[in-house]
mmCIF file of C-alpha atoms and ligand atoms in Angstrom:
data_model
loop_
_atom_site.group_PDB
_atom_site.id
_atom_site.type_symbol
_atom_site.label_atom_id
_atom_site.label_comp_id
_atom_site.label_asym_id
_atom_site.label_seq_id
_atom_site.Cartn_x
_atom_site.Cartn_y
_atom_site.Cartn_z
ATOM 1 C CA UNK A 1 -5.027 -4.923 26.791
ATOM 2 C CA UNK A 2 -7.015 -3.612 23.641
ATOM 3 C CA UNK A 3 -6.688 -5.282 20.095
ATOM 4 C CA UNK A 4 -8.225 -5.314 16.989
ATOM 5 C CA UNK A 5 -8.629 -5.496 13.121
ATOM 6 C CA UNK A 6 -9.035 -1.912 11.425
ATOM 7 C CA UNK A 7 -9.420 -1.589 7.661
ATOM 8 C CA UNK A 8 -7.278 1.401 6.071
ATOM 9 C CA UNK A 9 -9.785 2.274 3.791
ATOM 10 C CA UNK A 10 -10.005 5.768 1.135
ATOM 11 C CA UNK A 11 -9.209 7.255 -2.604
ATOM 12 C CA UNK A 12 -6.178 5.657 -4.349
ATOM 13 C CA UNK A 13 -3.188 8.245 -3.524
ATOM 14 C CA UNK A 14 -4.762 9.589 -0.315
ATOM 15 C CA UNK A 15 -1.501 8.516 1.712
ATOM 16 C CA UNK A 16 -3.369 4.712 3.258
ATOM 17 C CA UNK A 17 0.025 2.709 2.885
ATOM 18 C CA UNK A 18 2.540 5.749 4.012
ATOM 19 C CA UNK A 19 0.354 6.166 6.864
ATOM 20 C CA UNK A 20 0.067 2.056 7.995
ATOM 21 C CA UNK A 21 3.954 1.944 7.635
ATOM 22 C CA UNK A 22 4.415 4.537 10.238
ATOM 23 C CA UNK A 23 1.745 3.351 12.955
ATOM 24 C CA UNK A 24 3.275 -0.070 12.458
ATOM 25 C CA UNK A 25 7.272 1.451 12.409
ATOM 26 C CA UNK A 26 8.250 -0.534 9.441
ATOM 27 C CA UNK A 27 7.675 -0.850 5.847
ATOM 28 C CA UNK A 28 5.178 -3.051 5.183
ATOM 29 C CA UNK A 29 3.298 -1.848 1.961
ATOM 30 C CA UNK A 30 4.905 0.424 -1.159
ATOM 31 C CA UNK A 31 4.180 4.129 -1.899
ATOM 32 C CA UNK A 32 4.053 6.131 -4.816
ATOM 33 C CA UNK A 33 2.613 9.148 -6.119
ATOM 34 C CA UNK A 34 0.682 6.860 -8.789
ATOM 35 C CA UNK A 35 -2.438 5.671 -8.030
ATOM 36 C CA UNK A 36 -3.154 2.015 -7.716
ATOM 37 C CA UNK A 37 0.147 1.399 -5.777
ATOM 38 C CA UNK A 38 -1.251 -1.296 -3.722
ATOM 39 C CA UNK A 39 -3.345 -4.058 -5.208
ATOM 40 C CA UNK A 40 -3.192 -6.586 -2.463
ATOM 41 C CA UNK A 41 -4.437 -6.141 0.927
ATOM 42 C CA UNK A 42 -1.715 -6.070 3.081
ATOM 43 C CA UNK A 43 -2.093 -6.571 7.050
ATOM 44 C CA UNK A 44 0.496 -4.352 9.303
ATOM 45 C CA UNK A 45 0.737 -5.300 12.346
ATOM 46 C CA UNK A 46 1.815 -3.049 15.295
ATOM 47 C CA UNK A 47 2.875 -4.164 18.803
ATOM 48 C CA UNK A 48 2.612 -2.561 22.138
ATOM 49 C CA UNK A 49 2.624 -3.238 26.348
ATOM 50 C CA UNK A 50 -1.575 -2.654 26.258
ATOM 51 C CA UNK A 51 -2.292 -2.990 22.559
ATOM 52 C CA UNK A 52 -2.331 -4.999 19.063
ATOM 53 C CA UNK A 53 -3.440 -3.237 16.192
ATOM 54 C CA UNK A 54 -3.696 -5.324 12.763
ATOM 55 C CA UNK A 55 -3.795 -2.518 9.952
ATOM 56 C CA UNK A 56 -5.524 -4.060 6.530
ATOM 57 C CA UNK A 57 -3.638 -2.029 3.797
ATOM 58 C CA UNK A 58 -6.189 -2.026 0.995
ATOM 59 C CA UNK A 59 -6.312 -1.045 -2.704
ATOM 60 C CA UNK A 60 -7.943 2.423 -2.732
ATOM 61 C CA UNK A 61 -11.393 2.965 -4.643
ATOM 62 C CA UNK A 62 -11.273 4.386 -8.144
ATOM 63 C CA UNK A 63 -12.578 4.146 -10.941
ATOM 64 C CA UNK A 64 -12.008 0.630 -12.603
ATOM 65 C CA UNK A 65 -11.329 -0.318 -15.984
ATOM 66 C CA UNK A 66 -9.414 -3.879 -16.358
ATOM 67 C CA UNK A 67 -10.313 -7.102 -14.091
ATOM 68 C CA UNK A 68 -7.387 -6.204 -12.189
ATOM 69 C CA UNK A 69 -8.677 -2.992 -11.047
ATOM 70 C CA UNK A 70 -11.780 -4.919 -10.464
ATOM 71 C CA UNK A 71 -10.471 -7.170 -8.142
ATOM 72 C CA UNK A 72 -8.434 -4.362 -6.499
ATOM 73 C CA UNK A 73 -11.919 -2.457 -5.484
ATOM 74 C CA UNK A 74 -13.651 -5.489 -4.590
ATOM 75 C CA UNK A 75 -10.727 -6.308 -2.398
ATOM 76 C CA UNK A 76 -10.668 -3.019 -0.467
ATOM 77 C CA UNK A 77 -14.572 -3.544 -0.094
ATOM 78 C CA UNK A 78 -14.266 -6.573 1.354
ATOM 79 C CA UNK A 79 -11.552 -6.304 3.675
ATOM 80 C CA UNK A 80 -13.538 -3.346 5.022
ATOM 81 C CA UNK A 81 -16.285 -5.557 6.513
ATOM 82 C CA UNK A 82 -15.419 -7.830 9.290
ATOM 83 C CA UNK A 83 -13.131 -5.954 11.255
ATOM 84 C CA UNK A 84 -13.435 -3.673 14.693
ATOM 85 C CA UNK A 85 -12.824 -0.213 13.320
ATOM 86 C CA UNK A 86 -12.331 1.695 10.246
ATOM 87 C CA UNK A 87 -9.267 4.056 9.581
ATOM 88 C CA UNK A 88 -10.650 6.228 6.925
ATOM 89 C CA UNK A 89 -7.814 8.258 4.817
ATOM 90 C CA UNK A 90 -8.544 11.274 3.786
ATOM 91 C CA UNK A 91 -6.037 13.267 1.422
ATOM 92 C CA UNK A 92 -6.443 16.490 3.149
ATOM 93 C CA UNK A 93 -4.321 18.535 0.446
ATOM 94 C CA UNK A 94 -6.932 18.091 -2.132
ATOM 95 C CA UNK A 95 -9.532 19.584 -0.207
ATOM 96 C CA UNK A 96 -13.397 17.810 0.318
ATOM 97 C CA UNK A 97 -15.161 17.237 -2.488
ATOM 98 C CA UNK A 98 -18.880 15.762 -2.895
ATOM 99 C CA UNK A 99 -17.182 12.384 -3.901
ATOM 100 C CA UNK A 100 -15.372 12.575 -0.660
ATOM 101 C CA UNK A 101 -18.341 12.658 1.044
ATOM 102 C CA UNK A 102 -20.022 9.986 -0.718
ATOM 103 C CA UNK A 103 -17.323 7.714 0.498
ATOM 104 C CA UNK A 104 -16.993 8.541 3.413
ATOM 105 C CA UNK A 105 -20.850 7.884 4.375
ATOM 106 C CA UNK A 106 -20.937 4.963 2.291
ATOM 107 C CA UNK A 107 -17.777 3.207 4.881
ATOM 108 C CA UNK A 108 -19.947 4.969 7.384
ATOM 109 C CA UNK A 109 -23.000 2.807 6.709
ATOM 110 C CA UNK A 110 -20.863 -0.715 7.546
ATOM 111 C CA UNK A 111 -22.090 0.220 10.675
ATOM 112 C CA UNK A 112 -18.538 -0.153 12.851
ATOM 113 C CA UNK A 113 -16.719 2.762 14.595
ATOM 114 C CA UNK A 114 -14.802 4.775 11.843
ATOM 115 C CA UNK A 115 -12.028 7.771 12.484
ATOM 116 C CA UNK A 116 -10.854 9.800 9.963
ATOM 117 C CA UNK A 117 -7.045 10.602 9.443
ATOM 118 C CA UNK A 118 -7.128 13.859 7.393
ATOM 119 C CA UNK A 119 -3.747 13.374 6.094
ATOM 120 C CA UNK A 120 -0.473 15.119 4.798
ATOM 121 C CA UNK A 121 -0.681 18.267 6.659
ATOM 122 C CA UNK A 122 2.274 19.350 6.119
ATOM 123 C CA UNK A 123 1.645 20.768 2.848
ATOM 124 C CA UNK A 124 -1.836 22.163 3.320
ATOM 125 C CA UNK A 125 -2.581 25.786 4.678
ATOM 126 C CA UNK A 126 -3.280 25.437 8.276
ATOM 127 C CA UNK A 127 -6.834 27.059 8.049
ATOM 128 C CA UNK A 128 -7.967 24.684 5.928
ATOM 129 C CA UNK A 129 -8.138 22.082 8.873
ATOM 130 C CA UNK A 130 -11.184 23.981 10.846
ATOM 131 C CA UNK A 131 -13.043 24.638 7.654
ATOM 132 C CA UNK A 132 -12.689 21.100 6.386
ATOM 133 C CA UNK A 133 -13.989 19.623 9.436
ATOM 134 C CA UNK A 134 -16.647 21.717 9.514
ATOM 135 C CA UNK A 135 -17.537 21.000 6.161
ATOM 136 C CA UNK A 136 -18.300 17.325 7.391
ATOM 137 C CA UNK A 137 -19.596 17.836 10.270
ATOM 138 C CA UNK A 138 -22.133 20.017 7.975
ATOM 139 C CA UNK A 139 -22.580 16.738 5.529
ATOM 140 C CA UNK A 140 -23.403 14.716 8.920
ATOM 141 C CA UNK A 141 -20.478 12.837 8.909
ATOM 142 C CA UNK A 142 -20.358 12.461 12.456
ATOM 143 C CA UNK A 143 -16.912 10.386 12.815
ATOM 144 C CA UNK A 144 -13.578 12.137 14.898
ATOM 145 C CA UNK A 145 -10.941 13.790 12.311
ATOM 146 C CA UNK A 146 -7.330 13.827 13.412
ATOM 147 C CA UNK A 147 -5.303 16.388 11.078
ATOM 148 C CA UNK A 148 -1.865 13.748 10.844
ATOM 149 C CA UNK A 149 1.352 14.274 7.878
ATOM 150 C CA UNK A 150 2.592 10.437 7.798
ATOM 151 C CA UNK A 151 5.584 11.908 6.097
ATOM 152 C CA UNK A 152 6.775 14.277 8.992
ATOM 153 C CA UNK A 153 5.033 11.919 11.578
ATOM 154 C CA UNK A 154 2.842 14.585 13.038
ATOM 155 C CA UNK A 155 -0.042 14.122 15.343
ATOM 156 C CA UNK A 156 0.370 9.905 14.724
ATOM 157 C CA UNK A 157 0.516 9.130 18.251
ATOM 158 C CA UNK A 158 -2.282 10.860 19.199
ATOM 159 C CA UNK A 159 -4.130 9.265 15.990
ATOM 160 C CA UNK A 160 -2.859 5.817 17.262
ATOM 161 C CA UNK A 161 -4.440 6.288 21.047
ATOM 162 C CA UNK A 162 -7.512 7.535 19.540
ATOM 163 C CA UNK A 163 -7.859 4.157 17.449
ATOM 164 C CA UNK A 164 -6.776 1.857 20.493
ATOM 165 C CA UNK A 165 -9.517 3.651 22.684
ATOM 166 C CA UNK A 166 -11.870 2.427 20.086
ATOM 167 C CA UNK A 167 -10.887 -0.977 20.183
ATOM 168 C CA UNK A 168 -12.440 -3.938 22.313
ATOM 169 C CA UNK A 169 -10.843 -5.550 25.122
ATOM 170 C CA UNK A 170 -8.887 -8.640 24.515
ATOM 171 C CA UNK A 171 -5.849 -10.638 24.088
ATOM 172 C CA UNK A 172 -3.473 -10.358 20.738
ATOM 173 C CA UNK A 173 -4.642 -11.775 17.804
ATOM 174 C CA UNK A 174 -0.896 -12.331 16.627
ATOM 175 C CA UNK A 175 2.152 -13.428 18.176
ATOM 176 C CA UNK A 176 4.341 -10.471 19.368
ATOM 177 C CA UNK A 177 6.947 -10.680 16.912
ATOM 178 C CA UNK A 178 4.297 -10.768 13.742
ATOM 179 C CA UNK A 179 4.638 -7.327 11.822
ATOM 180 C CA UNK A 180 2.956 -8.393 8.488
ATOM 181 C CA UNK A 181 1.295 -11.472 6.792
ATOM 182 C CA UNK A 182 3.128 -10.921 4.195
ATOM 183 C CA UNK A 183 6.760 -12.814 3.371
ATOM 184 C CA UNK A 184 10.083 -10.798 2.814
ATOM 185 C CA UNK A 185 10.092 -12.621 -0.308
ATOM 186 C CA UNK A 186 6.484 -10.657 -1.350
ATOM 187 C CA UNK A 187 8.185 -7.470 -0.193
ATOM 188 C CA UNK A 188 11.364 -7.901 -2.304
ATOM 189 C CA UNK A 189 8.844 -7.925 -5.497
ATOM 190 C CA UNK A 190 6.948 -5.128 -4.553
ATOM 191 C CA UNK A 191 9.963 -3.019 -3.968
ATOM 192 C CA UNK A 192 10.930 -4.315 -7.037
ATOM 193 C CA UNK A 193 7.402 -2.923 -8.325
ATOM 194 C CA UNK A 194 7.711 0.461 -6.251
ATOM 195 C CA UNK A 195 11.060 1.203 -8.021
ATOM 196 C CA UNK A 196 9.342 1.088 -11.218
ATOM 197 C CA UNK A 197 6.295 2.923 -10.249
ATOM 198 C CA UNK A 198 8.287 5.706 -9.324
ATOM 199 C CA UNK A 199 10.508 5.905 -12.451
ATOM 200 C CA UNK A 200 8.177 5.290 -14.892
ATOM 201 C CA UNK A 201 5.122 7.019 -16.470
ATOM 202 C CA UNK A 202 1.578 6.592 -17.919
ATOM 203 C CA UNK A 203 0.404 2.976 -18.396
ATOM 204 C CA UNK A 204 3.440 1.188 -18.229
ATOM 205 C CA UNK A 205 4.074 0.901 -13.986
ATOM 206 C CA UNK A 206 0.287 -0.071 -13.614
ATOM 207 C CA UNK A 207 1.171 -2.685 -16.755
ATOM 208 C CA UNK A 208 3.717 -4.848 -14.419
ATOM 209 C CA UNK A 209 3.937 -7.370 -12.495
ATOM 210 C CA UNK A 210 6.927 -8.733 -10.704
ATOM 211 C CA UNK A 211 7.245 -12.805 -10.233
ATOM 212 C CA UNK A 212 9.990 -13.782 -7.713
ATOM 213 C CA UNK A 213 11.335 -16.641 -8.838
ATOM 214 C CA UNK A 214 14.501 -17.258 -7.010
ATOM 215 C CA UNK A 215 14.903 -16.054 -2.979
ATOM 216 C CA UNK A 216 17.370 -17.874 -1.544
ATOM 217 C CA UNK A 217 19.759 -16.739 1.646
ATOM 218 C CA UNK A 218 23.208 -18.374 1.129
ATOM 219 C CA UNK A 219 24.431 -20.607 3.832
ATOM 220 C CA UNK A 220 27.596 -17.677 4.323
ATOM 221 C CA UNK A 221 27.752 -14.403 4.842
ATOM 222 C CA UNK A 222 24.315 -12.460 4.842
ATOM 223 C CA UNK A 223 23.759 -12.656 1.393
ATOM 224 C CA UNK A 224 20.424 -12.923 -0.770
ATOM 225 C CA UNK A 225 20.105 -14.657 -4.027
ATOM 226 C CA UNK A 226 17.566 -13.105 -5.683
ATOM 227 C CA UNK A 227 15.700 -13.491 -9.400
ATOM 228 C CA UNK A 228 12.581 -12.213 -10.756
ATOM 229 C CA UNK A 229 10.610 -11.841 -13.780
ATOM 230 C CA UNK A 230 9.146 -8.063 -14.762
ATOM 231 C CA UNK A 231 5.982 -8.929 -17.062
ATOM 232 C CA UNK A 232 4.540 -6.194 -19.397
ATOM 233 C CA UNK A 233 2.181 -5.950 -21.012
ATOM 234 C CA UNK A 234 2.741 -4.580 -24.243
ATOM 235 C CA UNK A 235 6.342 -4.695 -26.120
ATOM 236 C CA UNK A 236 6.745 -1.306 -26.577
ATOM 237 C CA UNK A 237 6.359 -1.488 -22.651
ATOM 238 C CA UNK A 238 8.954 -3.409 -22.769
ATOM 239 C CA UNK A 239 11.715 -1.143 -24.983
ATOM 240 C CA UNK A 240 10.554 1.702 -22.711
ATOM 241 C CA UNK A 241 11.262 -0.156 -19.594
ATOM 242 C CA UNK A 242 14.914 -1.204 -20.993
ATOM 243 C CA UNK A 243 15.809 1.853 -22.224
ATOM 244 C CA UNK A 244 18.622 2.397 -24.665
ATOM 245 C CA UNK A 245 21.319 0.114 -24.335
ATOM 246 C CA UNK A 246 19.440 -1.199 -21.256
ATOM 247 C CA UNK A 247 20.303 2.106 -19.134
ATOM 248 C CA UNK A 248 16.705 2.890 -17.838
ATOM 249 C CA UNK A 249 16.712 -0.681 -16.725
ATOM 250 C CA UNK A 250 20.216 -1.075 -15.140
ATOM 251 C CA UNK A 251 18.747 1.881 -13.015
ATOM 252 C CA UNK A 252 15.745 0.643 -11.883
ATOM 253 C CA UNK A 253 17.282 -2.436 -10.787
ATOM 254 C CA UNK A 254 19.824 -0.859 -9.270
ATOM 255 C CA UNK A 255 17.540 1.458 -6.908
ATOM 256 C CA UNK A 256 15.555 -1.767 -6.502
ATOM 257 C CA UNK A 257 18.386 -3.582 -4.758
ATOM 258 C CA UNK A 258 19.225 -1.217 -2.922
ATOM 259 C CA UNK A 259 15.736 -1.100 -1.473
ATOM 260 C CA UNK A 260 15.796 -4.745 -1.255
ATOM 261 C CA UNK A 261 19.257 -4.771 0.738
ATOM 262 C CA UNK A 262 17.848 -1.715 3.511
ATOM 263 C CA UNK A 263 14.616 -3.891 4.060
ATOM 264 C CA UNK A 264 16.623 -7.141 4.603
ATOM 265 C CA UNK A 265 19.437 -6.140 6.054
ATOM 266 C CA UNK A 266 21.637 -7.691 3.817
ATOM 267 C CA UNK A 267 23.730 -7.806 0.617
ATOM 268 C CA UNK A 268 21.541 -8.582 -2.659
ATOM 269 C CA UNK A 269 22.563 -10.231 -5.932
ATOM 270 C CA UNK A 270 19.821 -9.269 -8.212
ATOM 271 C CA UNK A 271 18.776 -10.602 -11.854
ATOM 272 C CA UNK A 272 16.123 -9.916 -13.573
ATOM 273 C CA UNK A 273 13.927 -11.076 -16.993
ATOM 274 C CA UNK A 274 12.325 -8.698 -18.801
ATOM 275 C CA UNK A 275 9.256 -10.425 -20.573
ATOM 276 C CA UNK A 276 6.026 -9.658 -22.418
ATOM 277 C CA UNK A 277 2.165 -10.794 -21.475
ATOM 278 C CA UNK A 278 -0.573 -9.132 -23.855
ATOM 279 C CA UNK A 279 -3.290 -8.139 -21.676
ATOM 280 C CA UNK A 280 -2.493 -9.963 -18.783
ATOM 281 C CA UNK A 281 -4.001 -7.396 -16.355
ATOM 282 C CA UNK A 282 -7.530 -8.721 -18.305
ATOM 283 C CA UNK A 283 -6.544 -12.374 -17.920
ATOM 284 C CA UNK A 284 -8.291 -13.983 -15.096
ATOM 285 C CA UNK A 285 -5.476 -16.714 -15.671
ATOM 286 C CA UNK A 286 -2.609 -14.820 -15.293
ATOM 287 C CA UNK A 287 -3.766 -12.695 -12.547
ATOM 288 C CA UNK A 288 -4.137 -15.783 -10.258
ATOM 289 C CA UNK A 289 -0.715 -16.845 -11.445
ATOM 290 C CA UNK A 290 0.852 -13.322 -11.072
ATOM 291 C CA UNK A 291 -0.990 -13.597 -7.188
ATOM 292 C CA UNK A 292 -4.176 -11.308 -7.941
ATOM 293 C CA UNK A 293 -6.487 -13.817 -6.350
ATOM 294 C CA UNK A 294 -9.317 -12.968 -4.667
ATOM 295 C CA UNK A 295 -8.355 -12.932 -0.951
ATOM 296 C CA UNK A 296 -11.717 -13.063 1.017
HETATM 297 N N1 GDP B 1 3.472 15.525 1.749
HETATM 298 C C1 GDP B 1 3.012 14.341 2.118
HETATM 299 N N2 GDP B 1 2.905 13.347 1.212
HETATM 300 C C2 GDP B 1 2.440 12.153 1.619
HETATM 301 C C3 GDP B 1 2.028 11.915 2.967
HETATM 302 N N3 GDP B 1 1.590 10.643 3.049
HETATM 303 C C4 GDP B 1 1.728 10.114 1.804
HETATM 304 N N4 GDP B 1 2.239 11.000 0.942
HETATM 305 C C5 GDP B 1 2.543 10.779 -0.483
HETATM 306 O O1 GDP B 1 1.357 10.509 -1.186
HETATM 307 C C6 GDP B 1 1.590 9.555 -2.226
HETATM 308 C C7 GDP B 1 0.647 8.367 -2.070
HETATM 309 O O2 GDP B 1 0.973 7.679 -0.890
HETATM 310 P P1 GDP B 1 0.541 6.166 -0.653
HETATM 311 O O3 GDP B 1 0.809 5.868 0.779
HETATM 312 O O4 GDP B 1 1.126 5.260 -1.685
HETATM 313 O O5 GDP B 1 -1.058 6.277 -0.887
HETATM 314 P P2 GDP B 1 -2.159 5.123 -0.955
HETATM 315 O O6 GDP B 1 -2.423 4.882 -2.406
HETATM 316 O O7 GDP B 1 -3.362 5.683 -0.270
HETATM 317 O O8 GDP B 1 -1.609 3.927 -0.238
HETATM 318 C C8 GDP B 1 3.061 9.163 -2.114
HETATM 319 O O9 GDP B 1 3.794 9.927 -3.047
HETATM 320 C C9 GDP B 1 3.412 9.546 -0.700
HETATM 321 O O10 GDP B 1 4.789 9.831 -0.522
HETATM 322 C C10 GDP B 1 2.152 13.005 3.907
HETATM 323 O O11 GDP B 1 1.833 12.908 5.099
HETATM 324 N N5 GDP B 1 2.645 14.186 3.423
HETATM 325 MG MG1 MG B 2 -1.352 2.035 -0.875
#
């Protein structure tokens, strides 16, 4: 039996949360094409006969401009120490740059073993695989590369061996039945959150935050009672997010239960506030409240 912690660590958008959700078989972090999809670390845990791997989910790095983002990269530093391997995600459609690099020997230097998943191959010419890994081993970065698409989940099993050979021997570190540390009721506001990433532009998806007020399971029938705030941060944030006569909205939170009802298997009743915090993503305050706290 092998088992270990391995931080998921790369750029923002390289494909870290797609690719955790199919090692572990189930959602357990949001995607979107928008950067900055993930600002919590998120553990995904996934179970087999001879192994436990516990995936941390991390924000990726970027550059960082409000606290939040600051306490987004300081989170996916931190997580990235203390564990038994690192998982390093490379966006293989946007080819290696010199930044890449950078990164890539700066995880190198924490000094634990490190693989890199050179993802979303299925939308990259195939000769750019050999040239690409050739073009690190060239920069000295000396680490294993396996080519994977999360998406069409290619190559992932022979990614996951490759990360369970690396592991130590030893028991699990979680019971069997543990797939995240994270609640359903966490998950209903980041689909919530993912539903609005994904309809919405510029500023105004990495403006929100989603506060789940009410989630409550009725005693009959498998039904969820469910309520949540959706904080701005700027009012005309808020008229865009409504729409006119509330249409943009009635959308959103209708693709948003539906998400909810597929990941818990049952009926939702969703309602939803629409309300207005200036700044909050610079308010050390608020963050805590809106559960940006530090997590080391
Ligand atoms: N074509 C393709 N797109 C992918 C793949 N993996 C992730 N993506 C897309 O890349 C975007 C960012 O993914 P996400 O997992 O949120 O990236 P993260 O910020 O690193 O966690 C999303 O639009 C995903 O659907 C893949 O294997 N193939
Ligand atoms: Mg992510």
């Amino acid at each position: 039996m092998r088992s270990g912690m391995v931080a998921v660590v790369g750029k923002a958008n390289a494909g870290k949360s797609t690719l955790v959700n199919v090692l572990v078989g189930e959602k357990v972090a949001i995607v979107s094409p928008k950067p900055q999809t993930t600002r919590n670390r998120i553990l995904g845990v996934m179970n087999r006969e001879d192994a436990q791997v516990a995936f941390v989910d991390t924000p990726g790095i970027y550059r960082s401009k409000t606290a939040l983002s600051d306490l987004m990269m300081r989170t996916a530093e931190t997580s990235a120490k203390d564990v038994d391997m690192l998982l390093y995600v490379h966006d293989g459609h946007k080819g290696i740059d010199d930044s890449d690099i950078a990164l890539m020997k700066k995880f190198r230097a924490f000094g634990v073993p490190m693989i890199i998943a050179y993802t979303k191959t299925d939308i990259l010419p195939k000769e750019n695989i050999p040239a690409d890994a050739e073009k690190l081993a060239e920069a000295g970065i000396s680490c294993d590369v396996y080519p994977v698409s999360a998406r069409k989940g290619k190559n992932i099993r022979k990614l996951e061996e490759a990360i369970i050979a690396l592991l130590p021997e030893g028991e699990r570190l979680f019971p069997e039945d543990v797939l995240s540390d994270k609640s359903e009721k966490f998950m209903v506001g980041e689909i919530m959150r993912e539903k609005i990433l994904l309809r919405y532009d510029k500023e105004i998806p990495h403006g929100i935050a989603v506060i789940v007020n009410t989630f409550r399971k009725r005693e009959e029938g498998n039904i969820y009672d469910i309520d949540l705030d959706i904080i701005c941060e700027k009012s005309n944030h808020k008229a865009i997010l409504i729409g006119k006569q509330g249409a943009a909205l009635k959308e959103t939170l209708s693709a948003a239960r539906k998400g909810m009802e597929s990941f818990l298997g049952a009926k939702v009743f969703l309602t939803a506030y629409v309300k207005v915090k200036d700044d909050w993503r610079d308010k050390p305050g608020l963050l805590k409240e809106y559960g940006y706290g530090s997590e080391e």
